[in-house]
C-alpha cells in the first residue's frame, strides 16, 4: 500500500455505510483525512456506525439532509447504491464537490497490480476464476479478489503489496464514481440493459461501465467479449491493447470456443465439457478468465485444474442438493431478466422455476422464448408475480402457482415438480421487496431446501 494519495489529508464526507462505506472510512482516516460519516439508518441497530463512533469518528445517523455538507469538503464518497438524485449528493454536485466511490479511493492507495472485471452478468464468476488461476502464476506472490464480490477493496489493498495482484469486480454503480482508476487489465464480460432505474438509459449505463478502461494506455489490456457488434465497437473507445474472446467465432488472436473445444491464440486448452459449472454462458466466463491467465503465463494444466474443479459461486447457479429425484440450484443473483435467461439455458433437463421480486417497472416478455418448452412448472411470489405470470402464460407454461413468499415457494415447487426436474431459484428481479440483499434471499432458499429435505425423508 502507498503511504499517501490524492485523497490523503482531505476533508471528506462518506455517505452510506454497509461494508464498503465502513472500510473506506477507516482507510481514509488511516491516511490522515478528516472524515465525517453520514448514514440514514438510525443508530440503535447500526452496528457499523457504533463501531466507528467507538473509534473516534464523527458519525451522523438517521438523516442524509443536504445541509450536512458545505463547501469546506473536498470530496463526497458515496455508497455505490445511493442514487445521484439523493439530496445530499445533489447538494455536493451544486457545490462542485467531486462525488466518488470506494474503488477510486482504494485504487489511489494501492501499488498492487489491478485486474478489474465488469459486465452485466458473470462478473463474480469471472473474477473468482481469474483469481484462482493467477494463484498459479509465478509473477505474483499472492492473488486476492475484492470489490462487488462482497469484499471491500479498501480492506484488501492494505494487505496486498506491489508484488501481488488484486482481481476486482466492479459494478456500474462503483465505476460511475471513479476518476483516476487505472487497472492494468480490464475485462468487459458483456453488457445488457439493466439498472436503468439508476442510470436512466442504456447509454448512461454503458458510459459508466466503460469507465473501467478510460484511463488505460497502450501498455494495458482490455479483454472484451467479441460476440456482438456493439461490444466490438466499444473496444474502439479504449486506448489499451485489445484482447478479444468469443464462443461464436474463431479468432486469430484471443480465446475462443470451436466445436466444443476451447483455444487460446490457436492453442488447444481443454474440451468445453470439462468445465464443471453448467451452461454456455460459463464457457464465455471461462474464456474471459483464460484470456487473463495466459497473459501471466498460467499453464494449461493449471487452467484445466481450476475449470474442472470449480463448482460455482454462491447464489450464481449454485448447486445446493439432490433428493427426491430433483436437483436444487440457487441463482438468487439473477436480479434481472437477462440473468434468468442465462440460467434457464444452462440446463438441458426440464425446470421448475421459482421467480419474482422487486418491481422496477420492467416487463418479463423477454423470458418467453426461454420459458417455452423448458419450464414445466412456475412458482411465483413478490411484487412482480403477476407480471411474470402474464409472460409465462404467453409462453404456454401450463402449471403456474402464486404464493406469498419464498418460504412457501420452495415446498410448493417440490410439490408441483416432476421426477427429474431441476428446481431453480432464478428470480429475474431484485430482492428488496422482501429481503435486504440477494445473498439473504439465496441463504433462505438454501435453508428452505434443507428444511424440505428433512421433511420428505
Coordinates of C-alpha atoms in Angstrom, one line a residue:
X1 CA 0.0 0.0 0.0
X2 CA 1.2 3.5 -0.8
X3 CA 1.7 6.0 2.0
X4 CA -0.4 8.8 0.5
X5 CA -2.6 9.6 -2.4
X6 CA -4.7 12.5 -3.8
X7 CA -7.2 11.7 -1.0
X8 CA -4.8 12.0 1.9
X9 CA -5.2 14.8 4.4
X10 CA -8.5 16.0 2.8
X11 CA -11.9 16.8 4.3
X12 CA -14.2 14.0 3.1
X13 CA -17.8 13.1 3.8
X14 CA -18.6 9.4 3.5
X15 CA -22.3 8.8 2.6
X16 CA -23.7 5.4 3.5
X17 CA -22.1 2.6 5.4
X18 CA -22.5 -1.1 4.9
X19 CA -19.2 -3.0 4.1
X20 CA -17.7 -0.6 1.7
X21 CA -18.6 2.7 3.5
X22 CA -17.2 1.3 6.8
X23 CA -14.0 0.1 5.2
X24 CA -13.3 3.3 3.2
X25 CA -13.9 5.5 6.2
X26 CA -11.4 3.5 8.2
X27 CA -8.9 3.7 5.3
X28 CA -9.3 7.5 4.8
X29 CA -8.7 8.1 8.5
X30 CA -5.6 6.0 8.4
X31 CA -4.3 8.2 5.5
X32 CA -4.8 11.3 7.6
X33 CA -8.1 12.6 6.1
X34 CA -10.8 14.4 8.2
X35 CA -13.7 12.0 7.8
X36 CA -17.4 12.6 8.6
X37 CA -19.7 9.6 8.1
X38 CA -23.5 10.1 7.3
X39 CA -25.8 7.1 7.3
X40 CA -29.6 7.3 7.0
X41 CA -30.2 4.3 9.3
X42 CA -30.9 5.1 12.9
X43 CA -28.1 4.5 15.4
X44 CA -30.0 1.9 17.5
X45 CA -29.4 -1.0 15.2
X46 CA -26.5 0.5 13.2
X47 CA -23.5 -1.7 14.3
X48 CA -21.1 -0.1 11.8
X49 CA -21.9 3.4 13.0
X50 CA -21.5 2.4 16.6
X51 CA -18.1 0.8 15.8
X52 CA -16.9 4.0 14.1
X53 CA -18.1 6.2 16.9
X54 CA -16.1 4.0 19.3
X55 CA -13.1 4.6 17.1
X56 CA -13.5 8.4 17.4
X57 CA -15.2 9.1 14.0
X58 CA -17.7 11.9 13.6
X59 CA -20.9 10.0 12.6
X60 CA -24.4 11.3 11.8
X61 CA -27.2 8.8 11.6
X62 CA -30.9 8.8 10.8
X63 CA -30.5 11.6 8.2
X64 CA -28.9 12.5 4.9
X65 CA -30.1 16.1 4.8
X66 CA -28.5 18.3 2.2
X67 CA -27.4 20.8 4.8
X68 CA -24.9 18.2 6.2
X69 CA -22.4 19.2 3.5
X70 CA -20.9 22.5 2.7
X71 CA -18.1 23.9 0.5
X72 CA -15.5 23.1 3.1
X73 CA -15.5 19.5 2.0
X74 CA -13.1 18.3 -0.7
X75 CA -14.9 15.1 -1.7
X76 CA -18.1 13.1 -1.1
X77 CA -17.6 9.3 -1.1
X78 CA -21.0 7.7 -1.6
X79 CA -22.2 4.1 -1.2
X80 CA -22.4 2.9 -4.8
X81 CA -26.1 2.0 -4.5
X82 CA -27.2 5.5 -3.4
X83 CA -28.8 7.3 -6.3
X84 CA -27.4 10.6 -7.6
X85 CA -30.8 12.1 -7.0
X86 CA -30.2 11.9 -3.3
X87 CA -30.5 15.4 -2.0
X88 CA -27.1 15.3 -0.2
X89 CA -25.4 14.1 -3.4
X90 CA -27.2 16.7 -5.5
X91 CA -26.0 19.4 -3.0
X92 CA -22.4 18.2 -3.3
X93 CA -22.6 18.5 -7.1
X94 CA -24.1 22.0 -6.8
X95 CA -21.1 22.9 -4.7
X96 CA -18.7 21.3 -7.3
X97 CA -17.6 18.8 -4.7
X98 CA -16.5 15.6 -6.6
X99 CA -18.7 12.6 -5.9
X100 CA -16.7 9.4 -5.9
X101 CA -17.0 5.8 -4.8
X102 CA -14.9 3.4 -2.7
X103 CA -12.9 1.8 -5.6
X104 CA -11.5 5.3 -6.6
X105 CA -10.1 5.8 -3.0
X106 CA -8.8 2.2 -2.7
X107 CA -7.1 2.3 -6.1
X108 CA -5.3 5.5 -5.2
X109 CA -3.6 3.8 -2.2
X110 CA -2.7 0.6 -3.9
X111 CA 0.5 -0.4 -5.6
X112 CA -0.6 -3.9 -6.4
X113 CA -1.4 -4.9 -9.9
X114 CA -5.1 -4.5 -10.6
X115 CA -7.2 -6.7 -12.8
X116 CA -10.7 -5.3 -13.0
X117 CA -13.8 -7.1 -14.2
X118 CA -17.2 -5.6 -15.2
X119 CA -20.2 -6.7 -17.2
X120 CA -23.9 -7.2 -16.7
X121 CA -23.7 -10.9 -15.9
X122 CA -20.9 -13.3 -14.9
X123 CA -18.7 -10.7 -13.1
X124 CA -18.3 -12.7 -9.9
X125 CA -17.6 -16.0 -11.6
X126 CA -15.0 -14.4 -13.9
X127 CA -13.4 -12.6 -11.0
X128 CA -13.2 -15.8 -9.0
X129 CA -11.9 -17.9 -11.8
X130 CA -9.2 -15.3 -12.6
X131 CA -8.1 -15.1 -9.0
X132 CA -7.9 -18.9 -8.7
X133 CA -5.9 -19.2 -12.0
X134 CA -3.5 -16.4 -11.1
X135 CA -2.6 -18.2 -7.8
X136 CA -0.6 -20.4 -10.2
X137 CA 1.3 -17.5 -11.8
X138 CA 4.9 -17.1 -11.0
X139 CA 4.6 -13.3 -11.5
X140 CA 2.8 -12.7 -8.2
X141 CA 3.4 -13.7 -4.6
X142 CA -0.3 -13.6 -3.8
X143 CA -3.6 -13.0 -5.6
X144 CA -6.7 -11.6 -4.0
X145 CA -10.2 -10.8 -5.1
X146 CA -12.3 -7.8 -3.9
X147 CA -15.0 -5.3 -4.9
X148 CA -18.6 -6.0 -5.8
X149 CA -17.9 -9.7 -5.0
X150 CA -18.6 -8.7 -1.3
X151 CA -15.1 -7.8 0.0
X152 CA -14.3 -4.1 0.2
X153 CA -11.2 -3.2 -1.9
X154 CA -10.2 -0.8 0.9
X155 CA -9.6 -3.8 3.1
X156 CA -7.7 -5.9 0.6
X157 CA -5.3 -3.2 -0.6
X158 CA -4.0 -2.9 2.9
X159 CA -2.7 -6.5 2.7
X160 CA -1.7 -6.5 -1.0
X161 CA 1.9 -5.4 -1.9
X162 CA 3.4 -4.3 -5.1
X163 CA 4.3 -8.0 -5.8
X164 CA 0.7 -9.0 -5.6
X165 CA -2.4 -8.9 -7.8
X166 CA -5.9 -7.8 -6.8
X167 CA -8.7 -9.0 -9.0
X168 CA -11.5 -6.6 -8.6
X169 CA -15.2 -7.0 -9.5
X170 CA -16.6 -3.5 -10.4
X171 CA -20.3 -2.7 -10.9
X172 CA -21.6 0.2 -13.0
X173 CA -22.6 1.9 -9.7
X174 CA -19.0 1.7 -8.5
X175 CA -17.4 2.6 -11.8
X176 CA -19.5 5.8 -12.3
X177 CA -17.8 7.3 -9.3
X178 CA -14.3 6.8 -10.5
X179 CA -11.8 9.4 -11.7
X180 CA -8.3 8.1 -11.8
X181 CA -9.0 4.3 -11.6
X182 CA -6.4 2.6 -13.9
X183 CA -6.4 -1.2 -13.9
X184 CA -3.6 -2.8 -15.9
X185 CA -6.0 -5.4 -17.2
X186 CA -9.7 -4.6 -17.6
X187 CA -12.4 -7.2 -18.6
X188 CA -15.8 -6.4 -20.2
X189 CA -17.7 -9.6 -19.9
X190 CA -21.0 -8.4 -21.6
X191 CA -23.5 -5.6 -21.5
X192 CA -27.3 -5.9 -21.4
X193 CA -29.9 -3.4 -20.3
X194 CA -30.3 -3.3 -16.6
X195 CA -30.1 -0.9 -13.7
X196 CA -31.9 1.6 -15.9
X197 CA -33.8 3.0 -12.8
X198 CA -30.4 4.1 -11.6
X199 CA -28.7 5.2 -14.9
X200 CA -31.9 6.4 -16.6
X201 CA -31.0 4.9 -20.0
X202 CA -28.7 2.3 -21.7
X203 CA -26.3 4.9 -22.9
X204 CA -25.6 6.1 -19.4
X205 CA -25.2 2.6 -18.2
X206 CA -22.7 1.8 -20.9
X207 CA -20.8 5.0 -20.2
X208 CA -20.5 4.0 -16.6
X209 CA -19.2 0.5 -17.5
X210 CA -16.6 2.0 -19.9
X211 CA -15.0 3.9 -17.0
X212 CA -13.1 0.7 -16.4
X213 CA -10.9 1.4 -19.4
X214 CA -11.0 5.2 -19.7
X215 CA -7.5 5.7 -18.1
X216 CA -5.8 2.7 -19.7
X217 CA -2.9 3.2 -22.2
X218 CA -1.4 1.0 -24.9
X219 CA 0.7 -0.7 -22.2
X220 CA -2.5 -2.0 -20.6
X221 CA -5.0 -4.7 -21.8
X222 CA -8.7 -4.6 -22.4
X223 CA -10.3 -8.0 -22.6
X224 CA -13.6 -7.8 -24.5
X225 CA -16.4 -10.2 -25.3
X226 CA -16.3 -10.3 -29.2
X227 CA -19.8 -11.9 -29.6
X228 CA -21.7 -8.8 -30.7
X229 CA -21.0 -5.8 -32.9
X230 CA -21.9 -3.4 -30.1
X231 CA -19.3 -4.9 -27.8
X232 CA -16.7 -5.0 -30.5
X233 CA -17.4 -1.3 -31.2
X234 CA -17.0 -0.4 -27.5
X235 CA -13.4 -1.7 -27.8
X236 CA -12.7 1.2 -30.1
X237 CA -13.2 3.6 -27.2
X238 CA -10.2 2.1 -25.3
X239 CA -6.5 3.1 -25.8
X240 CA -5.5 -0.3 -24.4
X241 CA -4.3 -3.3 -26.3
X242 CA -7.5 -5.2 -27.1
X243 CA -7.7 -8.9 -26.2
X244 CA -10.9 -10.5 -27.6
X245 CA -12.7 -13.7 -26.6
X246 CA -15.7 -15.4 -28.2
X247 CA -17.7 -18.6 -28.2
X248 CA -19.4 -17.9 -31.5
X249 CA -16.4 -17.3 -33.8
X250 CA -12.8 -18.4 -34.3
X251 CA -10.3 -15.7 -33.5
X252 CA -6.7 -15.2 -34.9
X253 CA -5.7 -13.9 -31.5
X254 CA -7.5 -14.4 -28.2
X255 CA -9.5 -17.1 -26.6
X256 CA -12.4 -18.8 -28.4
X257 CA -14.5 -22.0 -28.5
X258 CA -15.0 -24.1 -31.6
X259 CA -16.7 -27.5 -31.9
X260 CA -16.8 -27.7 -28.1
X261 CA -13.0 -27.2 -27.7
X262 CA -11.5 -24.1 -26.0
X263 CA -8.5 -22.5 -27.6
X264 CA -6.3 -19.5 -26.8
X265 CA -4.2 -18.0 -29.5
X266 CA -4.8 -21.1 -31.6
X267 CA -3.6 -23.5 -28.9
X268 CA -6.0 -26.1 -27.5
X269 CA -6.6 -25.5 -23.8
X270 CA -9.3 -28.1 -23.0
X271 CA -12.7 -29.5 -24.0
X272 CA -15.6 -27.3 -23.1
X273 CA -17.4 -30.2 -21.4
X274 CA -14.6 -30.4 -18.8
X275 CA -15.9 -27.2 -17.3
X276 CA -17.6 -28.1 -14.1
X277 CA -20.1 -25.3 -13.9
X278 CA -23.1 -25.8 -16.2
X279 CA -24.2 -23.6 -19.1
X280 CA -23.0 -22.0 -22.3
X281 CA -22.6 -18.7 -20.5
X282 CA -19.9 -20.3 -18.3
X283 CA -17.9 -21.2 -21.5
X284 CA -17.8 -17.4 -22.1
X285 CA -16.9 -16.8 -18.4
X286 CA -14.1 -19.4 -18.8
X287 CA -12.8 -17.7 -22.0
X288 CA -12.6 -14.4 -20.2
X289 CA -10.6 -15.9 -17.3
X290 CA -8.3 -17.8 -19.6
X291 CA -7.6 -14.6 -21.6
X292 CA -6.2 -13.0 -18.4
X293 CA -4.5 -16.1 -17.1
X294 CA -2.5 -16.7 -20.3
X295 CA -1.1 -13.1 -20.0
X296 CA 0.6 -14.2 -16.8
X297 CA 1.9 -17.5 -18.1
X298 CA -0.5 -19.7 -16.2
X299 CA -0.1 -23.2 -17.6
X300 CA -2.8 -25.1 -19.5
X301 CA -2.7 -27.8 -16.8
X302 CA -3.4 -25.3 -14.0
X303 CA -6.2 -23.7 -16.1
X304 CA -7.8 -27.1 -16.6
X305 CA -7.4 -27.9 -12.9
X306 CA -9.3 -24.7 -11.9
X307 CA -12.1 -25.1 -14.5
X308 CA -12.7 -28.8 -13.9
X309 CA -12.9 -28.4 -10.2
X310 CA -14.7 -25.1 -9.6
X311 CA -18.3 -25.8 -8.8
X312 CA -19.6 -22.2 -8.9
X313 CA -20.0 -19.1 -6.8
X314 CA -22.6 -18.9 -4.1
X315 CA -26.0 -17.6 -5.3
X316 CA -25.0 -17.9 -9.0
X317 CA -26.5 -21.1 -10.4
X318 CA -25.1 -22.7 -7.3
X319 CA -25.8 -26.4 -6.9
X320 CA -27.5 -26.9 -3.5
X321 CA -28.6 -30.5 -3.1
X322 CA -30.3 -33.5 -4.7
X323 CA -33.1 -35.5 -3.2
X324 CA -36.5 -36.9 -4.2
X325 CA -35.4 -37.1 -7.8
X326 CA -34.7 -33.4 -8.1
X327 CA -31.6 -31.2 -8.2
X328 CA -31.9 -27.8 -6.5
X329 CA -30.0 -24.7 -7.7
X330 CA -29.7 -21.3 -6.1
X331 CA -29.4 -18.4 -8.6
X332 CA -30.5 -15.6 -6.3
X333 CA -28.0 -13.3 -8.0
X334 CA -30.3 -13.3 -11.1
X335 CA -31.7 -9.9 -10.3
X336 CA -32.7 -9.1 -13.9
X337 CA -34.3 -10.9 -16.8
X338 CA -31.1 -11.4 -18.7
X339 CA -29.5 -13.3 -15.9
X340 CA -32.5 -15.6 -15.6
X341 CA -32.4 -16.3 -19.4
X342 CA -28.8 -17.3 -18.9
X343 CA -29.8 -19.7 -16.0
X344 CA -32.6 -21.3 -18.0
X345 CA -30.4 -22.0 -20.9
X346 CA -27.8 -23.6 -18.7
X347 CA -29.9 -26.8 -18.1
X348 CA -30.9 -29.5 -20.5
X349 CA -33.4 -31.1 -18.1
X350 CA -36.9 -29.7 -17.5
X351 CA -37.1 -26.9 -15.0
X352 CA -39.5 -26.0 -12.1
X353 CA -38.7 -22.3 -11.8
X354 CA -39.1 -20.1 -8.7
X355 CA -39.2 -16.4 -9.7
X356 CA -40.4 -12.9 -8.6
X357 CA -39.2 -10.0 -6.5
X358 CA -39.0 -6.2 -6.6
X359 CA -41.0 -4.4 -9.3
X360 CA -38.7 -2.0 -11.1
X361 CA -41.3 -1.2 -13.7
X362 CA -40.0 -3.6 -16.4
X363 CA -41.9 -6.4 -18.1
X364 CA -40.9 -10.0 -18.5
X365 CA -41.8 -10.9 -22.1
X366 CA -38.1 -11.3 -22.9
X367 CA -38.3 -14.5 -20.9
X368 CA -40.9 -16.1 -23.2
X369 CA -38.5 -17.9 -25.6
X370 CA -36.5 -19.3 -22.7
X371 CA -39.6 -20.4 -20.8
X372 CA -41.2 -22.2 -23.8
X373 CA -40.6 -25.9 -23.7
X374 CA -38.1 -25.6 -20.9
X375 CA -40.1 -24.7 -17.8
X376 CA -42.7 -27.2 -16.8
X377 CA -43.8 -25.5 -13.6
X378 CA -43.6 -22.0 -12.4
X379 CA -43.9 -20.8 -8.8
X380 CA -44.0 -17.0 -8.4
X381 CA -44.1 -14.6 -5.5
X382 CA -43.3 -10.9 -4.7
X383 CA -44.2 -7.6 -6.4
X384 CA -43.5 -8.9 -9.9
X385 CA -45.6 -12.1 -9.5
X386 CA -48.5 -11.1 -11.8
X387 CA -46.1 -9.7 -14.5
X388 CA -44.1 -12.9 -14.5
X389 CA -47.4 -14.9 -14.7
X390 CA -48.6 -12.8 -17.7
X391 CA -45.4 -13.6 -19.6
X392 CA -45.4 -17.3 -18.6
X393 CA -49.0 -17.6 -19.9
X394 CA -47.8 -16.3 -23.3
X395 CA -45.1 -18.9 -23.2
X396 CA -47.7 -21.6 -22.7
X397 CA -46.3 -22.6 -19.3
X398 CA -49.2 -24.9 -18.2
X399 CA -48.7 -25.1 -14.5
X400 CA -48.3 -21.8 -12.6
X401 CA -48.7 -21.2 -8.9
X402 CA -48.6 -17.9 -7.0
X403 CA -47.6 -17.9 -3.3
X404 CA -46.8 -15.1 -0.8
X405 CA -43.1 -15.6 -0.2
X406 CA -40.0 -17.8 -0.7
X407 CA -40.7 -19.9 2.4
X408 CA -43.9 -21.0 0.7
X409 CA -42.4 -21.2 -2.8
X410 CA -39.8 -24.0 -2.1
X411 CA -42.1 -26.7 -0.8
X412 CA -44.7 -25.7 -3.5
X413 CA -42.1 -26.0 -6.2
X414 CA -41.2 -29.5 -4.9
X415 CA -44.9 -30.4 -4.8
X416 CA -45.5 -29.2 -8.4
X417 CA -42.3 -30.6 -9.9
X418 CA -41.9 -33.8 -11.9
X419 CA -39.4 -36.5 -11.3
X420 CA -36.1 -35.5 -12.8
X421 CA -36.8 -31.8 -12.8
X422 CA -34.3 -29.2 -11.9
X423 CA -35.8 -26.9 -9.2
X424 CA -34.3 -23.5 -9.8
X425 CA -34.5 -20.2 -7.9
X426 CA -33.8 -17.6 -10.5
X427 CA -36.0 -14.6 -9.6
X428 CA -35.4 -12.3 -12.6
X429 CA -35.8 -9.4 -10.1
X430 CA -34.1 -7.7 -7.3
X431 CA -34.7 -8.9 -3.8
X432 CA -35.5 -5.7 -2.0
X433 CA -39.3 -6.2 -1.7
X434 CA -38.9 -9.0 0.9
X435 CA -35.1 -9.2 1.6
X436 CA -32.3 -6.8 2.3
X437 CA -29.9 -8.4 -0.2
X438 CA -29.9 -11.2 -2.9
X439 CA -27.5 -13.0 -0.6
X440 CA -30.1 -13.1 2.2
X441 CA -32.7 -14.4 -0.3
X442 CA -30.3 -17.1 -1.5
X443 CA -29.4 -18.1 2.0
X444 CA -33.1 -18.5 2.9
X445 CA -33.6 -20.6 -0.2
X446 CA -30.8 -22.9 0.9
X447 CA -32.3 -23.1 4.4
X448 CA -35.8 -23.9 3.0
X449 CA -34.3 -26.7 0.8
X450 CA -32.6 -28.1 3.9
X451 CA -35.8 -28.0 5.8
X452 CA -37.7 -29.6 2.9
X453 CA -35.1 -32.4 2.7
X454 CA -35.7 -33.2 6.4
X455 CA -39.4 -33.4 5.9
X456 CA -39.5 -35.6 2.8
X457 CA -37.1 -38.2 4.1

